[in-house]
Short mmCIF file of C-alpha atoms and ligand atoms in Angstrom, two decimals:
data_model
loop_
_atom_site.label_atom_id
_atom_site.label_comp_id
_atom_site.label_asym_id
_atom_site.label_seq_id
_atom_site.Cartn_x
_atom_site.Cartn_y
_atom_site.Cartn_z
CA UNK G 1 -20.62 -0.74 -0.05
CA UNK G 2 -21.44 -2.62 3.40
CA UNK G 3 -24.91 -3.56 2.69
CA UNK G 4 -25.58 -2.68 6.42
CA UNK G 5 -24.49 0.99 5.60
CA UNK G 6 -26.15 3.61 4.41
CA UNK G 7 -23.69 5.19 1.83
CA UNK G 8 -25.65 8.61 2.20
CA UNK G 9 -25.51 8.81 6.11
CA UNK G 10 -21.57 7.74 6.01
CA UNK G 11 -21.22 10.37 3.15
CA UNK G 12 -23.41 13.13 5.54
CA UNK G 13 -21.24 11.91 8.89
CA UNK G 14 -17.75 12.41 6.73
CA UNK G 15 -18.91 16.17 6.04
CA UNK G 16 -19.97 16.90 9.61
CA UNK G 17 -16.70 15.69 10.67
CA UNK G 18 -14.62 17.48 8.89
CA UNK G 19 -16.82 20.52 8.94
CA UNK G 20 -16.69 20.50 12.76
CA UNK G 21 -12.55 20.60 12.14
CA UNK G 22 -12.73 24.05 9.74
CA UNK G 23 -15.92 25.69 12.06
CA UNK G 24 -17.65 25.45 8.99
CA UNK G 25 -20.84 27.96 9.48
CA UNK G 26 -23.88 25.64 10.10
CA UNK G 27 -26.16 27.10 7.30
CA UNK G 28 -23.34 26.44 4.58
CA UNK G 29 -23.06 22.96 5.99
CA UNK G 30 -26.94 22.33 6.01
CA UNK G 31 -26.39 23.32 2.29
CA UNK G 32 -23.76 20.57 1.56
CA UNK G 33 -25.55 17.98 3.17
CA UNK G 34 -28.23 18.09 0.93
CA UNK G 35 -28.18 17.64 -2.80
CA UNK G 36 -29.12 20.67 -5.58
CA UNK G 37 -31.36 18.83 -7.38
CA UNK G 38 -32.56 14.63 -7.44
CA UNK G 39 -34.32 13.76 -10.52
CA UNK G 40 -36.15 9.99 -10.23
CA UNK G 41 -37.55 9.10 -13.68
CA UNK G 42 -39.65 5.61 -14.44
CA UNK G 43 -38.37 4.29 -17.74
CA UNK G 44 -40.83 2.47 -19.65
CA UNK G 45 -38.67 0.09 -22.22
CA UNK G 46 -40.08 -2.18 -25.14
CA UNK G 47 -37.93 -5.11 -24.17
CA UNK G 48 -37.19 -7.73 -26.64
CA UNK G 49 -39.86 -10.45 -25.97
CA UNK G 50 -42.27 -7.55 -27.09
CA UNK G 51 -43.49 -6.65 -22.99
CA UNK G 52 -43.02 -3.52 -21.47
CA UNK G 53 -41.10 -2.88 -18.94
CA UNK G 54 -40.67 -0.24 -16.33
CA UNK G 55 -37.20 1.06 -15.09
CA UNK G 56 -36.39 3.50 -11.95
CA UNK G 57 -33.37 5.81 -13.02
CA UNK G 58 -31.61 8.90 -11.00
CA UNK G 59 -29.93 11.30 -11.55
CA UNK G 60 -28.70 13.32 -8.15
CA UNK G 61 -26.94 17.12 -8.40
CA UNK G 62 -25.18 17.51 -5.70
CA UNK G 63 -23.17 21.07 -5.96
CA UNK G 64 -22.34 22.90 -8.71
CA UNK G 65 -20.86 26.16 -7.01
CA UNK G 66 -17.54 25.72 -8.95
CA UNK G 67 -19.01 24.42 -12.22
CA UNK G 68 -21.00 21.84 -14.04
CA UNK G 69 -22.09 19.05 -12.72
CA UNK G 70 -19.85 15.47 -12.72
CA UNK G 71 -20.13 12.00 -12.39
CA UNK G 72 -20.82 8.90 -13.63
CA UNK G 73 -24.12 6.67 -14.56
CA UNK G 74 -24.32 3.18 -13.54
CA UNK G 75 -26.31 0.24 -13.85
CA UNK G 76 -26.93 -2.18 -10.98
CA UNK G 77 -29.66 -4.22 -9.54
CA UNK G 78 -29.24 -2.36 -6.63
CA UNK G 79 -28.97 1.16 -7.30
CA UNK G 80 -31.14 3.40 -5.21
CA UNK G 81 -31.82 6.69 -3.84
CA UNK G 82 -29.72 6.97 -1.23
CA UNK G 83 -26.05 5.52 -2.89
CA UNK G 84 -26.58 7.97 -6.10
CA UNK G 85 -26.80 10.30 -2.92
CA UNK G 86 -23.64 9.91 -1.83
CA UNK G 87 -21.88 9.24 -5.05
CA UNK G 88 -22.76 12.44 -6.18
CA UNK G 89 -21.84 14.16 -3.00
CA UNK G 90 -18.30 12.74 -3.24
CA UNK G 91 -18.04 13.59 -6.76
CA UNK G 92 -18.33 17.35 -5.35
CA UNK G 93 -15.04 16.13 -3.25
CA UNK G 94 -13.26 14.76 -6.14
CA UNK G 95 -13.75 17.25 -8.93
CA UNK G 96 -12.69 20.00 -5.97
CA UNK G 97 -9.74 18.42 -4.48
CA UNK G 98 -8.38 18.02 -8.22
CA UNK G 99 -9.51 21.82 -8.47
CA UNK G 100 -11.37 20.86 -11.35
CA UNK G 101 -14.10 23.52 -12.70
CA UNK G 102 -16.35 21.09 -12.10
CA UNK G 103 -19.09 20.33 -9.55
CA UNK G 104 -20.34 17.24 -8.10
CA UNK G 105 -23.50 14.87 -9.59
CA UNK G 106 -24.22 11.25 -10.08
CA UNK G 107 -26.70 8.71 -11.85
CA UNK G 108 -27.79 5.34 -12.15
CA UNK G 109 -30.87 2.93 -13.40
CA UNK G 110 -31.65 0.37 -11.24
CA UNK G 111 -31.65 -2.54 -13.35
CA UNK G 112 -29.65 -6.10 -14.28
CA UNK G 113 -27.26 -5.40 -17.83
CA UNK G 114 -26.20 -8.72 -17.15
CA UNK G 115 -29.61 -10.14 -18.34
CA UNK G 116 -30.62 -7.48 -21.09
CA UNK G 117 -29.45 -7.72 -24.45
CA UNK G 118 -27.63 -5.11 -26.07
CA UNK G 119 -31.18 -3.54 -27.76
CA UNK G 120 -32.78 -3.39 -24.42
CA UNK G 121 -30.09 -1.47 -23.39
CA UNK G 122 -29.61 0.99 -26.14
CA UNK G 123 -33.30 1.39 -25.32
CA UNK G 124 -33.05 2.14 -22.04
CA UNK G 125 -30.36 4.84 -21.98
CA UNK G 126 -31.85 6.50 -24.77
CA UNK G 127 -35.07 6.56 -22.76
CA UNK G 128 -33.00 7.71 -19.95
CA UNK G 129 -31.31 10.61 -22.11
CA UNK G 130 -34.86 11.61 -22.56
CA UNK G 131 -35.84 11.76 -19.48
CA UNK G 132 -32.93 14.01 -18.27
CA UNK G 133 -32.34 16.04 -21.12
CA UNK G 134 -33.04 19.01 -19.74
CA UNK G 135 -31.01 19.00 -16.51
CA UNK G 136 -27.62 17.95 -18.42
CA UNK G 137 -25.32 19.31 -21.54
CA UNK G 138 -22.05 20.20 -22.03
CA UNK G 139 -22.06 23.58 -19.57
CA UNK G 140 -25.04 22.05 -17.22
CA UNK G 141 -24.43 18.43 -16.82
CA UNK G 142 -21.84 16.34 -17.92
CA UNK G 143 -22.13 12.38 -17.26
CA UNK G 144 -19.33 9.57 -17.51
CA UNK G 145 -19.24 5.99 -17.15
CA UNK G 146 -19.90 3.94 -13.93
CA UNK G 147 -20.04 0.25 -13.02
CA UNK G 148 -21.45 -1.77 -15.84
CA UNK G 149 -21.60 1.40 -18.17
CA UNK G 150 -18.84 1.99 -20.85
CA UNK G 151 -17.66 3.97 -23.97
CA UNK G 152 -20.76 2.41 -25.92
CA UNK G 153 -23.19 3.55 -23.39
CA UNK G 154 -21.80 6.89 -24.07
CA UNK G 155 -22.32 6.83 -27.65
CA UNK G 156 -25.72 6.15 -27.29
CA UNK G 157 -26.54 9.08 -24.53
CA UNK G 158 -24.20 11.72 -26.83
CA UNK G 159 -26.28 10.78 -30.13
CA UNK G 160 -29.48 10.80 -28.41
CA UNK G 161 -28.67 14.48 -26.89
CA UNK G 162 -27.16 15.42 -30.45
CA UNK G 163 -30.51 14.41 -32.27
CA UNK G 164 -32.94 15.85 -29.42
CA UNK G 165 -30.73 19.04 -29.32
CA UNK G 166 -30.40 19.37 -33.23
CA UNK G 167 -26.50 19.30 -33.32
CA UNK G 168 -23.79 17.20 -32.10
CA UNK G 169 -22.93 17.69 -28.87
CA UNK G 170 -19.47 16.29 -27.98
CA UNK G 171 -19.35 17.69 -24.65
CA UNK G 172 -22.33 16.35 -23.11
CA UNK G 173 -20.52 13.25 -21.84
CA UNK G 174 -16.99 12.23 -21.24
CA UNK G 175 -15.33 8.54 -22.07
CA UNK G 176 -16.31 8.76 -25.31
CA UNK G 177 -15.16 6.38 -27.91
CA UNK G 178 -12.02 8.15 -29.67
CA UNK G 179 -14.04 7.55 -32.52
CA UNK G 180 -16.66 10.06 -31.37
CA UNK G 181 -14.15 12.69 -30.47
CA UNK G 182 -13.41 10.58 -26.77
CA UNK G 183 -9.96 11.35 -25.36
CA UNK G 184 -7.07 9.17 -25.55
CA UNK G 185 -5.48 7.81 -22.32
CA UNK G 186 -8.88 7.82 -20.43
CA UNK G 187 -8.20 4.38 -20.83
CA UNK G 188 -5.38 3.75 -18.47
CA UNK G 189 -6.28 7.33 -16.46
CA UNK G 190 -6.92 6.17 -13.52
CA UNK G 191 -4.50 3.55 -13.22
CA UNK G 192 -1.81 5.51 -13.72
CA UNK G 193 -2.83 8.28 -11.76
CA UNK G 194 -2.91 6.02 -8.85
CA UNK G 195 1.06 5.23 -9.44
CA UNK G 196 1.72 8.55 -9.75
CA UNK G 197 0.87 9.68 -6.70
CA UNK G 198 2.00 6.88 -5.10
CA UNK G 199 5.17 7.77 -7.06
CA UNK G 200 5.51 11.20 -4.91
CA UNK G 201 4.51 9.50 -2.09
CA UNK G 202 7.79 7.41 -2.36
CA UNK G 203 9.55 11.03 -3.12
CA UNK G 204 8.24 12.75 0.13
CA UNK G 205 9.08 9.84 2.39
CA UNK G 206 12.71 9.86 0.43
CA UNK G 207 12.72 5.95 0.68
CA UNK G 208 15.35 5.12 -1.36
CA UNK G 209 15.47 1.22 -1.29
CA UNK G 210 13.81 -0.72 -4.04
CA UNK G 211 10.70 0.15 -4.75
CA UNK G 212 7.82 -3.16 -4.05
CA UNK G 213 4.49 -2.80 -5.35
CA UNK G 214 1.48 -5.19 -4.71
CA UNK G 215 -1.91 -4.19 -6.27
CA UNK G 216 -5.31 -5.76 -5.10
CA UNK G 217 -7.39 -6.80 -8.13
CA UNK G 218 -6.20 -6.73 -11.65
CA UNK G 219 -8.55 -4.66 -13.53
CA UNK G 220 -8.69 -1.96 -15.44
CA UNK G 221 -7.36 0.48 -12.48
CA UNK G 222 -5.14 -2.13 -10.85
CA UNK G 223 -3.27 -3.22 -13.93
CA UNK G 224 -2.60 -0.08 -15.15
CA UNK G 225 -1.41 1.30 -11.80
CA UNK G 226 0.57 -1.89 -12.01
CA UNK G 227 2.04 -1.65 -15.80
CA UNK G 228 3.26 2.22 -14.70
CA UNK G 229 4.83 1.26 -11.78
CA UNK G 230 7.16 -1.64 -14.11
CA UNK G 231 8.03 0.77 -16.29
CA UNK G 232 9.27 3.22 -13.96
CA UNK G 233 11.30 0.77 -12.20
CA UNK G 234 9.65 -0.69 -9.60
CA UNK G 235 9.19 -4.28 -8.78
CA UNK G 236 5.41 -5.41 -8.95
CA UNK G 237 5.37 -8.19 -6.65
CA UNK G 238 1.49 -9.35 -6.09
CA UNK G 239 -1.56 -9.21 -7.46
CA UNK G 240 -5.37 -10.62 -7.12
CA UNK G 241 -8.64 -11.39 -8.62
CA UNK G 242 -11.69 -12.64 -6.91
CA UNK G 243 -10.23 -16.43 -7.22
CA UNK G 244 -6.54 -15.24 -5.02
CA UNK G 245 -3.73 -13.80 -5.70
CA UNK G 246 -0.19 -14.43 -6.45
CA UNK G 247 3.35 -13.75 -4.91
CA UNK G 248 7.13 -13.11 -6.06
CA UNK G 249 9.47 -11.54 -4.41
CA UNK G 250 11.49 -11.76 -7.48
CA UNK G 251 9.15 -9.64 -9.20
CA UNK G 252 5.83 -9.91 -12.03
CA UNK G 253 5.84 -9.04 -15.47
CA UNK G 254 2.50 -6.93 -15.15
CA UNK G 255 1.88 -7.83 -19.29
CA UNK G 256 2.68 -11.19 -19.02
CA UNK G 257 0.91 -11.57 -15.57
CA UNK G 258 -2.39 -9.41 -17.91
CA UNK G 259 -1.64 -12.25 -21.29
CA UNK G 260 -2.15 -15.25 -17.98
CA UNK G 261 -5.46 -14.05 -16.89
CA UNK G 262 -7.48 -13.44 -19.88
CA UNK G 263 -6.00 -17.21 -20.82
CA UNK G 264 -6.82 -19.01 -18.11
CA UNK G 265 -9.53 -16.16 -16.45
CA UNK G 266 -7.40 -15.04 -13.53
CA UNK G 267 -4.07 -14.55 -12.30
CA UNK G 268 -3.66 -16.97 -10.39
CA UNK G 269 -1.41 -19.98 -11.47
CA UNK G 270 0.74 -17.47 -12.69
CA UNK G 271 3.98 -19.63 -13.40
CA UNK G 272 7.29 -18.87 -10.57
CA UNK G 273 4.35 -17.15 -8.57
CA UNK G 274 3.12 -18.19 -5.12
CA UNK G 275 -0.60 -18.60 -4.33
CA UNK G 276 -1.89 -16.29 -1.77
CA UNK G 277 -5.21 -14.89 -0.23
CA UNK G 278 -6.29 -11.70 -0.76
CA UNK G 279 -6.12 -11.18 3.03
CA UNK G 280 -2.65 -12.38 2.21
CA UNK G 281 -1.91 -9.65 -0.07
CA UNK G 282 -2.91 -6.92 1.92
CA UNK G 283 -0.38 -7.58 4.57
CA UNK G 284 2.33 -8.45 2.36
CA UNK G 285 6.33 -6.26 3.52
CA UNK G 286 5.70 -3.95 0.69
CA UNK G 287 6.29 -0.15 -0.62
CA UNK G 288 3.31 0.54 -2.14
CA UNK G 289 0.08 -0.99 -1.36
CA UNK G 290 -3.11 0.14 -3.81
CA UNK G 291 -6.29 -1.36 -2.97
CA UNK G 292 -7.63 -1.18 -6.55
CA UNK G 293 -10.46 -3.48 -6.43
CA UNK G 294 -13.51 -3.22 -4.12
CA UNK G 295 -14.32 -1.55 -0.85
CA UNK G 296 -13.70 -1.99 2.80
CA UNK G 297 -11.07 -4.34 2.47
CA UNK G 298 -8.62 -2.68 5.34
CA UNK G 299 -10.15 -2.75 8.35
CA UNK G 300 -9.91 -2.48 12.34
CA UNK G 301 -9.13 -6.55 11.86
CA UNK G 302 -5.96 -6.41 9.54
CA UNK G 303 -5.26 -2.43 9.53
CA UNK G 304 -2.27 -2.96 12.69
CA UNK G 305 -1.06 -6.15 10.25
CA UNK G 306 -0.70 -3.57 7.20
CA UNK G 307 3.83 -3.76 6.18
CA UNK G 308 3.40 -1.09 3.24
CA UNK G 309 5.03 2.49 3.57
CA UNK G 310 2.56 3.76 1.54
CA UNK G 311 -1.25 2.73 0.58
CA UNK G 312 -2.93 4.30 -2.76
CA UNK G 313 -6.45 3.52 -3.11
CA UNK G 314 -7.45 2.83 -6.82
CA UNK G 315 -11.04 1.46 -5.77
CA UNK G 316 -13.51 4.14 -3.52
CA UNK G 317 -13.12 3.32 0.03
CA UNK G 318 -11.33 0.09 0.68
CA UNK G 319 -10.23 2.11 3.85
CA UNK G 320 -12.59 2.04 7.06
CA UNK G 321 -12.38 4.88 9.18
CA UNK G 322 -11.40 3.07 12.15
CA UNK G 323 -8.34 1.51 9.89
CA UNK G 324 -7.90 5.04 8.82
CA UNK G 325 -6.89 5.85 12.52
CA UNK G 326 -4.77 3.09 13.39
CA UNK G 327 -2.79 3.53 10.16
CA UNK G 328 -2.18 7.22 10.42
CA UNK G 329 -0.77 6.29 14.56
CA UNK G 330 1.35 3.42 12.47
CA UNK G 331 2.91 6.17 10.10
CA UNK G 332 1.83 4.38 7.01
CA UNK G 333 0.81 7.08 4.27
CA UNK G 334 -2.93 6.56 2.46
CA UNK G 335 -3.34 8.72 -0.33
CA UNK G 336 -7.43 8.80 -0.21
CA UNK G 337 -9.75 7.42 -3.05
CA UNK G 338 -10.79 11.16 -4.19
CA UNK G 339 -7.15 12.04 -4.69
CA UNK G 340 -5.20 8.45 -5.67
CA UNK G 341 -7.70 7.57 -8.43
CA UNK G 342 -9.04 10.89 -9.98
CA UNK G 343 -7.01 10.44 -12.92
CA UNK G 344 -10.16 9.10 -14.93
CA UNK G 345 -12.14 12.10 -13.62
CA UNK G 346 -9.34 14.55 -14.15
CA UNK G 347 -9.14 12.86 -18.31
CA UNK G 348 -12.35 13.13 -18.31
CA UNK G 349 -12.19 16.98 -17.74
CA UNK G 350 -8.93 17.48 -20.35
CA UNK G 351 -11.92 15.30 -22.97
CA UNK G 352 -14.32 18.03 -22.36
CA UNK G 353 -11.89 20.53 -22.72
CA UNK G 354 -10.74 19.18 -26.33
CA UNK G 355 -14.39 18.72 -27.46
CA UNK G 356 -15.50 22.66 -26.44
CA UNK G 357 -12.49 23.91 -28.48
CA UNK G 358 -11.84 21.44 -31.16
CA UNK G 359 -9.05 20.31 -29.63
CA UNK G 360 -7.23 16.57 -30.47
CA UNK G 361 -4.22 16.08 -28.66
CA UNK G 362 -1.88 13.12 -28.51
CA UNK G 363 -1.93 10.29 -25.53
CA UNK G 364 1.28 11.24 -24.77
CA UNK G 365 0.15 14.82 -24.39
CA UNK G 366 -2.88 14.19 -22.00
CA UNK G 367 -0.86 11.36 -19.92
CA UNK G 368 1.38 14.48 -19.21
CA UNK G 369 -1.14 17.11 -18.75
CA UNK G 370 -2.95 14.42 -16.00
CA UNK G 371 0.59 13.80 -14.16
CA UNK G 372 1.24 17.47 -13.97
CA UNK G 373 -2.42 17.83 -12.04
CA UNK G 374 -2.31 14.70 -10.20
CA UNK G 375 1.60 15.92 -8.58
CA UNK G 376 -0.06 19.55 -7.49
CA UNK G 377 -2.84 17.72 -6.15
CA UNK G 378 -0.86 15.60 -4.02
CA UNK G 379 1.71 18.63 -3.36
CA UNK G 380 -1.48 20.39 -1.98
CA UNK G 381 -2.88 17.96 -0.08
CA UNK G 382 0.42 16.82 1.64
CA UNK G 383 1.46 20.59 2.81
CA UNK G 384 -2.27 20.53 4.30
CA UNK G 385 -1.68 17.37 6.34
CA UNK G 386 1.94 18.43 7.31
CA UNK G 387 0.42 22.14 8.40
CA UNK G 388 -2.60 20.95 10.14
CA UNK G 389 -1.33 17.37 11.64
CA UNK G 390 -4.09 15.61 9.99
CA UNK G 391 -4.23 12.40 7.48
CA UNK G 392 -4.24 12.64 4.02
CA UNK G 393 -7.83 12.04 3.24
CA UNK G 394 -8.72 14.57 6.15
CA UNK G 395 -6.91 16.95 4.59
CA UNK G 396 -8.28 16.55 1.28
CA UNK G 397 -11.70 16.69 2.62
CA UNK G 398 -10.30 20.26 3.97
CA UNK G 399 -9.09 21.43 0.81
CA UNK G 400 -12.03 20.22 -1.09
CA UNK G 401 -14.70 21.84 1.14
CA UNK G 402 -13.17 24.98 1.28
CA UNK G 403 -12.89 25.68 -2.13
CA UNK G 404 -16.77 24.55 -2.61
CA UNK G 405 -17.54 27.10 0.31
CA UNK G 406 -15.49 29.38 -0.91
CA UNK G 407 -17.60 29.47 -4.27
CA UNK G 408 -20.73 29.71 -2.86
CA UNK G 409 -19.28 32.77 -0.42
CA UNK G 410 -18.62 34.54 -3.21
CA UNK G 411 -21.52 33.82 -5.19
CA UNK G 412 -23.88 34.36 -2.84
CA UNK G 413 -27.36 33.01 -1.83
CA UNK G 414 -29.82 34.28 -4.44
CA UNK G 415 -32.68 34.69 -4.90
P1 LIG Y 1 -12.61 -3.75 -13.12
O1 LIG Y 1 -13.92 -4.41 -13.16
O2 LIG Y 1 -11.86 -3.51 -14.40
O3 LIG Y 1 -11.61 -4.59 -12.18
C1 LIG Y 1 -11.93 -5.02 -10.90
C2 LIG Y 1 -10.93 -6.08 -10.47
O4 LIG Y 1 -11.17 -6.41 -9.10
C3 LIG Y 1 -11.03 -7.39 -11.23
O5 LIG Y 1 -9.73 -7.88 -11.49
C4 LIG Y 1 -11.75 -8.33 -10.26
O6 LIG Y 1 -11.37 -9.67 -10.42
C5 LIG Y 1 -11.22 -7.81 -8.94
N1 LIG Y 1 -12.08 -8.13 -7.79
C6 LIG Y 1 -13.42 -8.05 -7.69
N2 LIG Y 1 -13.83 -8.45 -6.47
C7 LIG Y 1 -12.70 -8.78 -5.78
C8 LIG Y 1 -12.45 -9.25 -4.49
N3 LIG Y 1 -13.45 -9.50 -3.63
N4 LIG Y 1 -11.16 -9.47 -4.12
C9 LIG Y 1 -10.15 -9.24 -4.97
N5 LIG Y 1 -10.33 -8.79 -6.22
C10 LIG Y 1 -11.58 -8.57 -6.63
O7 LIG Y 1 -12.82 -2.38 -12.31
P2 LIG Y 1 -11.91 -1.08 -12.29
O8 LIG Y 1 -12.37 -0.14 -13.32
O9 LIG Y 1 -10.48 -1.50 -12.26
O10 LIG Y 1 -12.33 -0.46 -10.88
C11 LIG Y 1 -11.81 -0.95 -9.66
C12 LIG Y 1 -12.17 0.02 -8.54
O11 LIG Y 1 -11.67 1.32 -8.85
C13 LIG Y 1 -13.66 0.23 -8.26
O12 LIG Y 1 -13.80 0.47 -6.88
C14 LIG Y 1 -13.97 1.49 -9.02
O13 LIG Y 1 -15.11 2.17 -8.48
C15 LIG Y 1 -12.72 2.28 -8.78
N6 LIG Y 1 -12.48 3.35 -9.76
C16 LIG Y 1 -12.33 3.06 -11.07
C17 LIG Y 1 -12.08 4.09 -11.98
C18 LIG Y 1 -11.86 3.82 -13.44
O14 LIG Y 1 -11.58 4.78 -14.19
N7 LIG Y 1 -11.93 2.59 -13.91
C19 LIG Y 1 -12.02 5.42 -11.53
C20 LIG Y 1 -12.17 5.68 -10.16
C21 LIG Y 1 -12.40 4.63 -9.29
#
């Protein structure tokens, strides 16, 4: 996020747009702006050297009209108030636009994992755990991974919630290790997701010349989106880290490209490949462009330089507004963040959904259960643009606040 930004004023200004479109009633809007419930808890943690110290951690509800709570937990030096804020608000976007029966929430201790060791931070999300225990659980609250959380900070918050509760409680989180009843294919969820609808994209526009890809970043989203798109017959052509990217027109291996950069620690150097810039990338004569690494990377400076038919955003918002404008005038389809990479979201819900019933199904089963969701999605959200001459990501914003207004409609303001 633009350090210069507030995340929570950009998140209030995208609602008031788009609520201004549907003549959404002002007293339901006033609603949406503001969060359900924000929870600040000070975390005091023994830390290794034998000192105490104190941690700041959040946890922000944002709706929960149309079910639980959702979102994820992260860990950054600069987590604050405001950017759990937002986070959680478009988590209310996300889990709606995939019609999940989910709400929207979002969490995060301000703090450095880089420079704790792996006791400090047990310590400090089982302090954490504590300190929210009564505001989550499997039909209240269900929290995921963020940025520097993972399957193993999972773990932890599931067993401490287990112990405090007096039974295990699957549920409580998603991302799980599949050791602790965690889903399979959350792993490359998102990715592929991504690819998929990228995949329909390609299917709507009927383009029937070979299929390019170029992915920015080559992560956990990117390479999957990447590794999909191979096997289905299109031609990866570029990809990036933070050190630059490479180029062939010829065409990548995505697993070979993935075997290069844990050798040598990036991509680039890639042998037959072409060194580029990520600028570079971005503006490369492709099909299918995903943005799968960090945010506002296509801007008003490069957006009228964009070649690809079709743009899939794997990271949240590498899109500026302003780009957003001069790309929809240009014809070049974005499929928007809370659409293109709800795939981890969306496994994340088909995890919870195994764990309530005792449920263990195959990767090859949830992979197909995900791509079934992620096609309506984007079948829903395309008719919407098409019927109301709008961009994708407006229209998603349409679809998603209606159904959260709709909920609250019907359930009324009580007491
Ligand atoms: P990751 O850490 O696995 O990979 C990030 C990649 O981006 C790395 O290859 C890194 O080298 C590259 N990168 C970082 N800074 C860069 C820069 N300035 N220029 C070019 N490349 C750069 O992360 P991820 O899980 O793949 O997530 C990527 C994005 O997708 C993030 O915005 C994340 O919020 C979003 N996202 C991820 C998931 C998920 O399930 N992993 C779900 C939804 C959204």
């Amino acid at each position: 996020m633009n350090q210069e930004t507030n995340p929570y004023e950009m998140a209030v200004k995208q609602l008031e747009s788009v609520a201004r479109l549907m003549n959404l009633d002002e007293g339901l809007l006033e609603i949406l702006k503001k969060p359900k419930r924000e929870l600040i808890v000070h975390l005091p943690v023994k830390m290794d050297n034998g000192e105490i110290a104190v941690f700041t951690g959040y946890r922000v509800q944002h709706n929960d009209a149309r079910g639980p709570f959702k979102g994820g937990i992260r860990y950054h030096p600069s987590v604050n108030l405001d950017e759990v804020r937002a986070l959680a608000m478009w988590m209310t976007w996300k889990t709606a636009v995939m019609n999940l029966p989910y709400g929207g929430a979002k969490g995060g201790i301000r703090c450095n994992p880089k420079n704790m060791s792996e006791s400090e931070l047990e310590r400090l999300t089982r302090r954490y755990t504590y300190a929210i225990r009564e505001f989550i659980g499997p039909y209240v609250d269900i929290p995921a991974p963020d940025v520097y959380t993972n399957e193993r900070t999972m773990a932890w918050i599931m067993d401490t919630y287990s112990v405090l509760t007096g039974r295990m409680e699957p549920g409580v989180v998603t991302a799980k290790p599949t050791s602790l009843q965690g889903s399979y294919g959350r792993t490359e969820a998102t990715g592929f997701g991504v690819m998929v609808v990228a995949r329909e994209a390609v299917k709507k526009l009927k383009i029937n010349d070979e299929i390019t890809v170029a992915v920015q970043g080559y992560g956990n989203v990117s390479y999957w989106a990447a590794h999909f798109a191979h096997k289905w017959g299109f031609k990866l052509v570029a990809a990036s880290d933070t050190k630059g990217g490479v180029y062939n027109p010829e065409g990548l291996n995505p697993d070979k490209l993935l075997e290069h950069k844990r050798k040598t620690g990036s991509v680039i150097n890639f042998p037959g490949a072409k060194t580029i810039s990520n600028e570079e990338l971005l503006e490369l004569p492709v099909t299918i462009l995903v943005p799968g690494a960090i945010e506002e990377v296509i801007t008003d400076k490069n957006a009228d330089r964009i070649q690809a038919r079709i743009i899939s955003e794997g990271a949240n918002g590498p899109t500026t507004p302003e780009a957003d404008k001069v790309l929809y005038e240009r014809n070049i389809l974005v499929i928007p963040d809370i659409l293109a990479n709800a795939g981890g979201v969306t496994t994340s819900y088909l995890e919870w959904v195994q764990n309530l019933n005792r449920l263990y199904w195959k990767k090859e089963e949830v992979l197909s259960m995900l791509e079934k969701r992620m096609i309506e999605a984007f079948n829903d959200v395309y008719s919407l643009s098409e019927s109301k001459k709008v961009d994708m990501r407006t229209a998603a914003y349409i679809m998603a606040i209606s159904r959260v207004v709709e909920a609250m409609e019907i359930r009324g303001i009580w007491p």
